Amino acid sequence: MTSQTSGSPTSQIVRFAGDSGDGIQLQGAQFTHASALSGHDLATFPDFPAEIRAPAGTRFGVSAFQIQFGSNRVTTPGDAPDVLVAFNPAALVVNLPRLPKGALIIADASAFTEQRLRRADLDANPMEDGSLADYRVCAIDIAQLTLEAVKPFGLGTKDSQRCKNFWALGLVLWMFDQPREPTVAWIRARFRANQALLDANLAALNAGHAYGETAELGRELTQRHVPEAPLKAIEYRTITGAEALALGIVAAGELADTEVMFCSYPITPASSLLHHLVGLEDAGVTTYQAEDEIAAVCSAIGASYAGKFGITSSSGPGIALKTEALGLAVATELPLLVVNSQRAGPSTGMPTKTEQSDLYQAVYGRNADSPIPVIAARSPGDCFEVAIEASRIALRHMTPVILLTDGYIANASELWPLPDIDAFAPIPTNRPGPADTPESRPVYARDPATEARLWLAPGDSAYLYRVGGIEKDFYTGDISYEAANHQRMTDMRARKLARVADFIPDQTVELGDEMGLAVVAWGSTYGAVYQAVRLAREEGIAVAHIHLRHINPLPSNLGELLGRYDTVLVPELNTGQLATVLRDRLLINCVQINQVSGQPFAVSTLLNHLRAHATVRLQEVRHG
Amino acid sequence: MTSQTSGSPTSQIVRFAGDSGDGIQLQGAQFTHASALSGHDLATFPDFPAEIRAPAGTRFGVSAFQIQFGSNRVTTPGDAPDVLVAFNPAALVVNLPRLPKGALIIADASAFTEQRLRRADLDANPMEDGSLADYRVCAIDIAQLTLEAVKPFGLGTKDSQRCKNFWALGLVLWMFDQPREPTVAWIRARFRANQALLDANLAALNAGHAYGETAELGRELTQRHVPEAPLKAIEYRTITGAEALALGIVAAGELADTEVMFCSYPITPASSLLHHLVGLEDAGVTTYQAEDEIAAVCSAIGASYAGKFGITSSSGPGIALKTEALGLAVATELPLLVVNSQRAGPSTGMPTKTEQSDLYQAVYGRNADSPIPVIAARSPGDCFEVAIEASRIALRHMTPVILLTDGYIANASELWPLPDIDAFAPIPTNRPGPADTPESRPVYARDPATEARLWLAPGDSAYLYRVGGIEKDFYTGDISYEAANHQRMTDMRARKLARVADFIPDQTVELGDEMGLAVVAWGSTYGAVYQAVRLAREEGIAVAHIHLRHINPLPSNLGELLGRYDTVLVPELNTGQLATVLRDRLLINCVQINQVSGQPFAVSTLLNHLRAHATVRLQEVRHG
Amino acid sequence: MAEAIVRKDYASDQEVRWCPGCGDYSILKAVHRALADAGADPHNTVFVSGIGCSSRLPYYVNTYGFHTIHGRAPTIATGVKLANPALDVWVITGDGDGLSIGGNHLLHALRRNIDLNILLFNNEIYGLTKGQYSPTSREGTRSPTSPGGSLDQPVVPGLFAVGAGATFIARAVDIDQKGLPGILNAGRDHKGTAFIEILQNCIVYNEDVWQSVSSKKTAADHQVLCVHGEPLLFGKERTQGLRLNLATLKLEAVTLGENGIDISDILVHDETSTTLAHLLLSMHSPLPTPMGIIHRRPTASFEQAFREKKTGQRRQRVKQLLRRGDLLDRR
Amino acid sequence: MAEAIVRKDYASDQEVRWCPGCGDYSILKAVHRALADAGADPHNTVFVSGIGCSSRLPYYVNTYGFHTIHGRAPTIATGVKLANPALDVWVITGDGDGLSIGGNHLLHALRRNIDLNILLFNNEIYGLTKGQYSPTSREGTRSPTSPGGSLDQPVVPGLFAVGAGATFIARAVDIDQKGLPGILNAGRDHKGTAFIEILQNCIVYNEDVWQSVSSKKTAADHQVLCVHGEPLLFGKERTQGLRLNLATLKLEAVTLGENGIDISDILVHDETSTTLAHLLLSMHSPLPTPMGIIHRRPTASFEQAFREKKTGQRRQRVKQLLRRGDLLDRR
Ligand SMILES: Cc1ncc(C[n+]2csc(CCOP(=O)(O)OP(=O)(O)O)c2C)c(N)n1
Ligand SMILES: Cc1ncc(C[n+]2csc(CCOP(=O)(O)OP(=O)(O)O)c2C)c(N)n1
Ligand code: SF4
Ligand code: SF4
Ligand SMILES: [Mg+2]
Ligand SMILES: [Mg+2]
């Protein structure tokens, strides 16, 4: 955050921006990789347009990738880039508002032609009209230099031009003293089948790097080495939320010794989870692309009825379609995991933008009294553990569970310490044992600790049973319209949810002590809240960060914990949905901080709120 | 409630029970009619089985109809029948638990054969084994007496048997000194085409009546005259909730000078609303039976886009399916009325039983921040006004509105003072005037009082516009992915909901003063809560009844009003959904009273809760 | 199951709750009979249904059963079958459940050709919700929602199935205790999705809509039983037959012996031909209603390709996946 | 609109946002052209779409437009048309939107035969969600969700429409600027639901899947243009034709002049025959792909029966209704 502009900064924020066709996301991913292998902590944020391939050079077609990397703990991709790499006028002008004064702009000078300025709705050339006076501008003829570098390999102009992302990457890698090796390896693998492209891309990468080393760029472009982060685990990799969630699902199946059936229908930004899970049959996961979201959730319910662990996934509008079927899963008490990768709404809204506005839907959004546990992931890497935890609840308590993540988490990446799956406790399921019979253990016998019913599946030759969405007799499971029975079943369902709280850990405090302000947050705001609280504490504000994983039910100690603070702040990327849950469940008065713009919180925004609400000052400035 | 068993009671509760095939509902309806024409206030409750035509004589096949009528204000069908008319052993045994000691049982003695006792799972004959010792039993050979009465008309045994409901009705009409004329007229109209049936049914009716007059029934069967109620309006009719809702919709269309298109898909207990609206094209309503609930809500949205007022209706599971489309209606800001006739759940649950458990779904149950006004009907007759009020909000504020009613209200009936439609204020719509142009009044110009946009429809030759579920630019309505714009639109949508509160009346107190206990309720619990509060006040408990029509937004004065009481009790037929809304919006601590059994509250249940929570005593016993 | 099982072993202990006289009783009986004939193992048999009177059937069959939600039975059955392909999975649906709200799932089940045995009880009405017209109701049907007669052109279930690419299409009458069990088992034996339309009498809301086809007196004249390889004859004396009119490209009824028509003029049923299925199912009164196995063609069912590649070393594989990509090793 | 309107008058002021080279551009152009040819009044024209790349089209047409939600366009369009039958209502959908999530609504729209002009852009892929296989993708299609090749048997849109009872079925190629506008207007003129499948190239995720049918070089051999009353001929020199094989009940290709085949052996296109539609749409490679107006039969459209009975005295009628039933008069 408090990055310096030269020398040895503790962290740096770099943003790459250009057309979708410019390979921005690839460039970002490669830079992330190099950064990770340099031992930096990091967080990234791909920010692509809604269009598949928007017309080149337009403002709405700008694709961007931002990374923050550093030697401190990095939890967000950062508010304000230290360096912007802009491949065309649109990329420059769209991103300018984010840049702090003094930031470095590396621009492809050859792209600032009159025609392309017009494509970007610009009347004047910002490189010339003084509008960049507050920044350090380094205009390089990237396209031209790339063409020269790849000339020996005899590519056409189009293919040659396409190498410019690697040229720029080479330059930026030089700038931050980061290794080219992973990118070299990637290029070799990717273009194995086409030697000319392989050679050309390598040449571009090296040329960009050499340019940094040799060109006399003066003050604008100096090399800055970011020191390594003091990492604790032994092995790391970079991971996106979608990947981590996929791996968590794979691991959960294995921990439960249960085959997983993942049933879904594509929707942005949830599709990537399906993409990551396809082809993992040998890891116990089969995938099924259904004709719509209703079919997806229902086939998952069918799979769970048949003894596999059914999982479905979608985004808000698709989850809405699954609502009726979730009621069936509640009524029939089948394990089911429902993943919601939230996006900005209402309705189609802004599918590629992020939001946390499906919490109401998850907690309250069904007809009838249909309690469902809700759990949320806070960061890309956290998705792994959360997937396991959610699966554990679903299988142990014989219930559908909703797991909330969002478009930001799905696409963002971070450095992730490799988990040891052997260290996770196995996930118990409620299947009958080989000696169980309907007499020794009746179909609707309930586990007293969880109220879970037996998980019976067709093919089991000891049992035979029928189930459905009509109210069941508490004891026999037969259809029942009895008043007292419905009350008993309703109470049981409420208890079943409440029991989950007996199995989840007490809420802990992420950062800070038990005094002054408490910031209670959930989901993908984790990184920004964490940083804001850390900075506020450095300023002497008594503030703690409490981050919820379990939202329904809430951890049993939460009410008591929050009671120790003067003020509870609840920052959310919605109009105040967790705040509603806290008022509902704990009757606490909280101060809402809401942003609904499709963008993650800026750390600075949150910090300002913390300053405004500060009550107590820390005795001495500490470093949280 | 405090009915006496003979003489001139102020009110009486009669329950008819038998097989579906016995014509119980018809009998009930006719008795209701006679009661109304006698000038009684009344409330009824049909209680039919889930099966279309369950096998005769079974317990689960019992159909019942309960009515309370009297000279006091009657708001519920009553807890405990003074008189039970039972056509077979199953009808007797199933209803026995409801009967207070000393109640009168009129049973068809000829139905207590060994075979039919067995059908009702009875080992012994309750008429003989002393189990009816606490009641006054009047066993009459109704089937036999009916056969004799209709013998002259040469019907077959089956048809002759079918007349027995009229025989019994004749007897009960005699008992309460109520007129036969409306029933005679009904029989004449119904059996116009079949003189034998007409004569036979009339004969049965008269025979039953004569039996009461002439037979020496002694103590058991005495005539008791219930005095007229001091009614205030001039003209009355009996009406069910479904009928009143249909009439309200018809009236709303007329008040708004707008054609109505009602699009629905059958589901219990919502279908009757569709049935009542079919064929009213000449009153400005067209109906459309769609292929499913999604198609129903979408065609209603299409109709609203095209300038008619689109309305859709369903029950919980069907409303769940409409959720995604409701988001579209929110995003496109089209008027839409969504009627939910709630039933017991989750999932298929108990479709013929009542519940108030879709409030969460109505208020919070959508993805993204998608505020929708929610309004609830309290009684059959109230549906009329509520339908008009809901339509008014939808059309004035250009928004979908959810109207909550339930299976109880839909089927129950009450005495209803005929409304004067001319006395209702016209419903304003936001259509452009003939002089408006896109220049003088742009497509997305908003009414400052409501934030409502213009209601433009294809066919309008001054305008042309396109709209969709993607976020729109606040000013132009074009697609926009801008962060600041999304925030502006989200704020506008929140404000739009809040603005509704400026147009709804302040919350009033139904009964009682501003001290002691406040009972805050909504929907169909109205009658029971009203009675319980009245009785509690008669006992000297300081308690007030506050009944909400507007739930989202709440009336502006509600928080302040509730602040005046010591304790706020919230009785609901769910696990505490209004209580959540009150905590969320007003941060008030309330005591929940919840029943989720598929049955309406008994007045006595509520009264006990009031006694338990009583804080202040009234200075003197008053009569609320 | 060691001992021989008989029909009543397949009846569950639940009280049957249809209206007295409902055609569903006969179908239930035929289902019990079919299971007994096939010697089906109840523990490996699953009945999945939607919502409607028809969809109550699973409660009454002593196998595994799942009474789900309206219109979604094919999707849940798909999940069941894909999760455990060894199961014998039956789907019970109605004309409303399967063709109104559930039409899309039926389409996709048929197109994917998963090995399900789908029984659609067609009473041309919504029974459970008290008699509104359904997508199969004939034009002009009077009902609570169409007191003036319905306007919609009905869908013909079999034609719809042809359009969806179904590999097995059959039709039978509820009360046909002789023929129905065999057709049910033909569907059961078919590898792929079998679609069986059963003409069912709703005695309360649509009585006798199938009268002419189902009553003993008139059946012979009003139905033509399709048997693969046999000429398409009908009538009490089987003196009438079907012929393809090349001018209209439609089937027409002809009488043997009249106008020089003999048996060689009569179309022979070819159950593998989708064109013939289309022709047969496009017939309107006064032409007879085609019954029996109208279409059947051998195919591989979906789940045969949808295979799990099991490995003995799942945990190893999971560990491998966790380590996929470049690692930063801090040792 | 007093003055003559030309194609570009139908273009809206919104920036078109498809991928460069996408077939949707050509279709948009043809739509503008068709509207101009028909002299359509923009104020009485509505384009309703679902979600997908294809469904963006309404933004680019200078009429009324409604970009709705995934798969539901036919239902919303139905509401629009029933609310105001005077409107000219077009539906824009894709193979995913119309046949995956929206298949049921398409079925019911076609069966009800409401006067809508439905354009299904078939690129055999989900474009907007980045290239997953769709219900029309050929078996074995590799995509992010089927890296090993898709398993599902695809649905043939036209055959599905036949099964649904459609009264107008046509097929055209995106880039056919000559033929497409005419077909669009034929659909527009049809009273009832017109179903027009447009073979569309998704240059990013399913490039050239229609290559053989659409490219100038090969089109003549790979498509047969169906024109009512004309023989079904194809090939560069129109020397090949279709004939009904009575043994297989399938169409077969024959060459004029070979084996004694002459023009009288060739089937003449009868657009009113559903059987012929079935036969044509059932053809597989190497037989040609049928294009043009494959089926059209005159019918009354639904909304012609769905009439309002307006009365001048609505308030009077409302008052009457309020007083229906016996009244208790307390005067
Ligand atoms: C989501 C949903 N919508 C509507 C219903 C109401 N519903 C129950 S059964 C049914 C129709 C049943 O018709 P069909 O499938 O023909 O069955 P039948 O009763 O005639 O056997 C309807 C509309 C429901 N249960 N759920
Ligand atoms: C309810 C819902 N489910 C899923 C999606 C995601 N989605 C958007 S478009 C689409 C498929 C589009 O395919 P197609 O109709 O073929 O259109 P194309 O992009 O190929 O033109 C999907 C799955 C959505 N927007 N809404
Ligand atoms: S309503 Fe009809 S279909 Fe339903 S059980 Fe009764 S007779 Fe059978
Ligand atoms: S993804 Fe395909 S269908 Fe979509 S705009 Fe691009 S080329 Fe066209
Ligand atoms: Mg039916
Ligand atoms: Mg497509």
PDB file of N, CA and C in Angstrom, chain B residues 33 36 228 234-237 253-254 258 282-283 288 291 298-299 305 422 459-461 463 466-468 478, chain D residues 14 43 58 61-67 75 79 105 112 306 309 311 314-315 317 319 322-324 326 328 330:
ATOM      1  N   HIS B  33     -74.930 -18.730   3.838  1.00  0.00           N
ATOM      2  CA  HIS B  33     -75.832 -17.870   3.145  1.00  0.00           C
ATOM      3  C   HIS B  33     -77.061 -17.513   3.967  1.00  0.00           C
ATOM      4  N   ALA B  36     -76.146 -15.261   6.775  1.00  0.00           N
ATOM      5  CA  ALA B  36     -75.938 -13.875   6.361  1.00  0.00           C
ATOM      6  C   ALA B  36     -77.279 -13.182   6.167  1.00  0.00           C
ATOM      7  N   GLU B 228     -79.680 -10.821  15.589  1.00  0.00           N
ATOM      8  CA  GLU B 228     -78.984 -10.147  14.500  1.00  0.00           C
ATOM      9  C   GLU B 228     -77.808  -9.330  15.008  1.00  0.00           C
ATOM     10  N   ILE B 234     -75.072  -0.677   4.494  1.00  0.00           N
ATOM     11  CA  ILE B 234     -76.418  -0.906   4.013  1.00  0.00           C
ATOM     12  C   ILE B 234     -76.568  -2.269   3.358  1.00  0.00           C
ATOM     13  N   GLU B 235     -75.599  -2.580   2.493  1.00  0.00           N
ATOM     14  CA  GLU B 235     -75.719  -3.844   1.786  1.00  0.00           C
ATOM     15  C   GLU B 235     -74.518  -4.738   2.063  1.00  0.00           C
ATOM     16  N   TYR B 236     -74.814  -6.014   2.188  1.00  0.00           N
ATOM     17  CA  TYR B 236     -73.773  -6.983   2.496  1.00  0.00           C
ATOM     18  C   TYR B 236     -73.882  -8.188   1.564  1.00  0.00           C
ATOM     19  N   ARG B 237     -72.768  -8.868   1.399  1.00  0.00           N
ATOM     20  CA  ARG B 237     -72.816 -10.203   0.816  1.00  0.00           C
ATOM     21  C   ARG B 237     -71.748 -11.035   1.518  1.00  0.00           C
ATOM     22  N   GLY B 253     -58.195  -2.315 -11.983  1.00  0.00           N
ATOM     23  CA  GLY B 253     -58.032  -2.041 -13.404  1.00  0.00           C
ATOM     24  C   GLY B 253     -58.919  -0.885 -13.829  1.00  0.00           C
ATOM     25  N   GLU B 254     -60.137  -0.913 -13.359  1.00  0.00           N
ATOM     26  CA  GLU B 254     -61.076   0.146 -13.713  1.00  0.00           C
ATOM     27  C   GLU B 254     -60.642   1.490 -13.110  1.00  0.00           C
ATOM     28  N   THR B 258     -57.099   1.014 -16.930  1.00  0.00           N
ATOM     29  CA  THR B 258     -56.062   0.208 -17.558  1.00  0.00           C
ATOM     30  C   THR B 258     -56.578  -1.216 -17.710  1.00  0.00           C
ATOM     31  N   ASP B 282     -65.204  -8.461 -20.262  1.00  0.00           N
ATOM     32  CA  ASP B 282     -66.020  -7.245 -20.354  1.00  0.00           C
ATOM     33  C   ASP B 282     -65.830  -6.325 -19.161  1.00  0.00           C
ATOM     34  N   ALA B 283     -65.119  -6.807 -18.162  1.00  0.00           N
ATOM     35  CA  ALA B 283     -64.774  -5.930 -17.048  1.00  0.00           C
ATOM     36  C   ALA B 283     -63.304  -5.527 -17.130  1.00  0.00           C
ATOM     37  N   TYR B 288     -54.774 -15.620 -18.855  1.00  0.00           N
ATOM     38  CA  TYR B 288     -53.932 -16.452 -19.709  1.00  0.00           C
ATOM     39  C   TYR B 288     -53.345 -17.559 -18.843  1.00  0.00           C
ATOM     40  N   GLU B 291     -47.764 -22.117 -19.462  1.00  0.00           N
ATOM     41  CA  GLU B 291     -47.259 -23.489 -19.332  1.00  0.00           C
ATOM     42  C   GLU B 291     -46.577 -23.733 -17.999  1.00  0.00           C
ATOM     43  N   CYS B 298     -43.568 -14.076 -16.728  1.00  0.00           N
ATOM     44  CA  CYS B 298     -42.938 -13.398 -17.867  1.00  0.00           C
ATOM     45  C   CYS B 298     -43.982 -12.846 -18.833  1.00  0.00           C
ATOM     46  N   SER B 299     -45.062 -13.574 -19.047  1.00  0.00           N
ATOM     47  CA  SER B 299     -46.066 -13.025 -19.948  1.00  0.00           C
ATOM     48  C   SER B 299     -46.739 -11.818 -19.292  1.00  0.00           C
ATOM     49  N   TYR B 305     -45.076  -4.437 -20.199  1.00  0.00           N
ATOM     50  CA  TYR B 305     -44.224  -3.710 -21.141  1.00  0.00           C
ATOM     51  C   TYR B 305     -45.085  -3.148 -22.265  1.00  0.00           C
ATOM     52  N   ASP B 422     -67.118   4.003  -6.640  1.00  0.00           N
ATOM     53  CA  ASP B 422     -67.011   5.428  -6.956  1.00  0.00           C
ATOM     54  C   ASP B 422     -66.337   6.211  -5.828  1.00  0.00           C
ATOM     55  N   GLY B 459     -46.312   0.934 -29.684  1.00  0.00           N
ATOM     56  CA  GLY B 459     -47.557   1.434 -30.223  1.00  0.00           C
ATOM     57  C   GLY B 459     -47.617   2.950 -30.023  1.00  0.00           C
ATOM     58  N   ASP B 460     -46.866   3.438 -29.022  1.00  0.00           N
ATOM     59  CA  ASP B 460     -46.804   4.876 -28.789  1.00  0.00           C
ATOM     60  C   ASP B 460     -45.914   5.477 -29.875  1.00  0.00           C
ATOM     61  N   SER B 461     -46.463   6.361 -30.656  1.00  0.00           N
ATOM     62  CA  SER B 461     -45.704   6.817 -31.810  1.00  0.00           C
ATOM     63  C   SER B 461     -44.829   8.020 -31.514  1.00  0.00           C
ATOM     64  N   TYR B 463     -42.683   7.941 -28.875  1.00  0.00           N
ATOM     65  CA  TYR B 463     -41.452   7.418 -28.283  1.00  0.00           C
ATOM     66  C   TYR B 463     -40.994   6.157 -29.012  1.00  0.00           C
ATOM     67  N   ARG B 466     -35.729   0.972 -25.867  1.00  0.00           N
ATOM     68  CA  ARG B 466     -35.361  -0.409 -25.613  1.00  0.00           C
ATOM     69  C   ARG B 466     -34.966  -0.531 -24.146  1.00  0.00           C
ATOM     70  N   VAL B 467     -35.269  -1.658 -23.570  1.00  0.00           N
ATOM     71  CA  VAL B 467     -34.943  -1.832 -22.158  1.00  0.00           C
ATOM     72  C   VAL B 467     -34.558  -3.279 -21.939  1.00  0.00           C
ATOM     73  N   GLY B 468     -33.891  -3.550 -20.840  1.00  0.00           N
ATOM     74  CA  GLY B 468     -33.488  -4.928 -20.566  1.00  0.00           C
ATOM     75  C   GLY B 468     -32.970  -5.087 -19.159  1.00  0.00           C
ATOM     76  N   ASP B 478     -29.413   3.544 -21.578  1.00  0.00           N
ATOM     77  CA  ASP B 478     -28.543   2.646 -22.338  1.00  0.00           C
ATOM     78  C   ASP B 478     -27.800   1.713 -21.386  1.00  0.00           C
TER      79      ASP B 478
ATOM     80  N   GLN D  14     -27.081   2.667 -30.902  1.00  0.00           N
ATOM     81  CA  GLN D  14     -26.182   1.972 -29.977  1.00  0.00           C
ATOM     82  C   GLN D  14     -25.005   1.338 -30.718  1.00  0.00           C
ATOM     83  N   HIS D  43     -42.669   2.035 -34.536  1.00  0.00           N
ATOM     84  CA  HIS D  43     -43.436   2.243 -33.305  1.00  0.00           C
ATOM     85  C   HIS D  43     -44.393   1.097 -33.023  1.00  0.00           C
ATOM     86  N   PRO D  58     -31.770  -6.800 -30.215  1.00  0.00           N
ATOM     87  CA  PRO D  58     -32.767  -5.731 -30.088  1.00  0.00           C
ATOM     88  C   PRO D  58     -32.190  -4.346 -29.818  1.00  0.00           C
ATOM     89  N   VAL D  61     -31.658  -2.370 -33.120  1.00  0.00           N
ATOM     90  CA  VAL D  61     -32.741  -2.151 -34.072  1.00  0.00           C
ATOM     91  C   VAL D  61     -33.577  -0.983 -33.559  1.00  0.00           C
ATOM     92  N   ASN D  62     -33.828  -0.051 -34.414  1.00  0.00           N
ATOM     93  CA  ASN D  62     -34.491   1.176 -34.006  1.00  0.00           C
ATOM     94  C   ASN D  62     -36.017   1.010 -33.949  1.00  0.00           C
ATOM     95  N   THR D  63     -36.451   0.072 -33.129  1.00  0.00           N
ATOM     96  CA  THR D  63     -37.870  -0.159 -32.876  1.00  0.00           C
ATOM     97  C   THR D  63     -38.003  -0.243 -31.356  1.00  0.00           C
ATOM     98  N   TYR D  64     -39.154  -0.665 -30.872  1.00  0.00           N
ATOM     99  CA  TYR D  64     -39.226  -1.024 -29.458  1.00  0.00           C
ATOM    100  C   TYR D  64     -38.448  -2.326 -29.259  1.00  0.00           C
ATOM    101  N   GLY D  65     -37.871  -2.504 -28.087  1.00  0.00           N
ATOM    102  CA  GLY D  65     -37.065  -3.699 -27.867  1.00  0.00           C
ATOM    103  C   GLY D  65     -37.027  -4.066 -26.395  1.00  0.00           C
ATOM    104  N   PHE D  66     -36.921  -5.351 -26.131  1.00  0.00           N
ATOM    105  CA  PHE D  66     -36.885  -5.831 -24.739  1.00  0.00           C
ATOM    106  C   PHE D  66     -35.893  -6.998 -24.658  1.00  0.00           C
ATOM    107  N   HIS D  67     -34.796  -6.745 -23.989  1.00  0.00           N
ATOM    108  CA  HIS D  67     -33.741  -7.740 -23.765  1.00  0.00           C
ATOM    109  C   HIS D  67     -34.048  -8.360 -22.404  1.00  0.00           C
ATOM    110  N   THR D  75     -42.049 -16.258 -23.865  1.00  0.00           N
ATOM    111  CA  THR D  75     -43.130 -16.000 -22.907  1.00  0.00           C
ATOM    112  C   THR D  75     -43.401 -14.507 -22.789  1.00  0.00           C
ATOM    113  N   GLY D  79     -46.779 -12.359 -23.899  1.00  0.00           N
ATOM    114  CA  GLY D  79     -47.471 -11.334 -23.118  1.00  0.00           C
ATOM    115  C   GLY D  79     -47.655 -10.053 -23.918  1.00  0.00           C
ATOM    116  N   HIS D 105     -40.609 -23.188 -23.410  1.00  0.00           N
ATOM    117  CA  HIS D 105     -41.382 -22.029 -23.864  1.00  0.00           C
ATOM    118  C   HIS D 105     -41.497 -22.008 -25.378  1.00  0.00           C
ATOM    119  N   ARG D 112     -49.095 -23.170 -29.385  1.00  0.00           N
ATOM    120  CA  ARG D 112     -50.220 -22.225 -29.288  1.00  0.00           C
ATOM    121  C   ARG D 112     -50.413 -21.453 -30.577  1.00  0.00           C
ATOM    122  N   PHE D 306     -58.159 -15.298 -28.928  1.00  0.00           N
ATOM    123  CA  PHE D 306     -57.983 -14.692 -27.611  1.00  0.00           C
ATOM    124  C   PHE D 306     -58.405 -13.230 -27.696  1.00  0.00           C
ATOM    125  N   LYS D 309     -63.525  -8.905 -25.009  1.00  0.00           N
ATOM    126  CA  LYS D 309     -64.886  -8.444 -25.251  1.00  0.00           C
ATOM    127  C   LYS D 309     -65.027  -7.125 -24.535  1.00  0.00           C
ATOM    128  N   THR D 311     -66.372  -3.505 -23.402  1.00  0.00           N
ATOM    129  CA  THR D 311     -67.685  -2.920 -23.220  1.00  0.00           C
ATOM    130  C   THR D 311     -67.490  -1.450 -22.934  1.00  0.00           C
ATOM    131  N   ARG D 314     -67.647  -0.241 -18.573  1.00  0.00           N
ATOM    132  CA  ARG D 314     -66.855  -1.072 -17.693  1.00  0.00           C
ATOM    133  C   ARG D 314     -67.187  -0.854 -16.219  1.00  0.00           C
ATOM    134  N   ARG D 315     -67.313   0.390 -15.833  1.00  0.00           N
ATOM    135  CA  ARG D 315     -67.591   0.642 -14.410  1.00  0.00           C
ATOM    136  C   ARG D 315     -68.928   0.021 -13.998  1.00  0.00           C
ATOM    137  N   ARG D 317     -70.220  -2.594 -15.270  1.00  0.00           N
ATOM    138  CA  ARG D 317     -69.982  -4.034 -15.192  1.00  0.00           C
ATOM    139  C   ARG D 317     -69.287  -4.385 -13.873  1.00  0.00           C
ATOM    140  N   LYS D 319     -69.508  -2.781 -11.100  1.00  0.00           N
ATOM    141  CA  LYS D 319     -70.505  -2.667 -10.038  1.00  0.00           C
ATOM    142  C   LYS D 319     -71.412  -3.885  -9.990  1.00  0.00           C
ATOM    143  N   LEU D 322     -69.615  -6.732  -8.336  1.00  0.00           N
ATOM    144  CA  LEU D 322     -69.543  -6.581  -6.884  1.00  0.00           C
ATOM    145  C   LEU D 322     -70.829  -7.066  -6.232  1.00  0.00           C
ATOM    146  N   ARG D 323     -71.909  -6.928  -6.939  1.00  0.00           N
ATOM    147  CA  ARG D 323     -73.217  -7.274  -6.385  1.00  0.00           C
ATOM    148  C   ARG D 323     -73.659  -8.677  -6.745  1.00  0.00           C
ATOM    149  N   ARG D 324     -72.771  -9.455  -7.336  1.00  0.00           N
ATOM    150  CA  ARG D 324     -73.154 -10.797  -7.754  1.00  0.00           C
ATOM    151  C   ARG D 324     -73.462 -11.642  -6.517  1.00  0.00           C
ATOM    152  N   ASP D 326     -76.435 -13.352  -3.667  1.00  0.00           N
ATOM    153  CA  ASP D 326     -77.519 -12.793  -2.864  1.00  0.00           C
ATOM    154  C   ASP D 326     -77.002 -11.698  -1.963  1.00  0.00           C
ATOM    155  N   LEU D 328     -77.579  -9.074   1.302  1.00  0.00           N
ATOM    156  CA  LEU D 328     -78.309  -8.784   2.521  1.00  0.00           C
ATOM    157  C   LEU D 328     -78.548  -7.275   2.520  1.00  0.00           C
ATOM    158  N   ARG D 330     -79.928  -4.088   4.281  1.00  0.00           N
ATOM    159  CA  ARG D 330     -80.289  -3.685   5.643  1.00  0.00           C
ATOM    160  C   ARG D 330     -81.125  -2.416   5.687  1.00  0.00           C
TER     161      ARG D 330
END
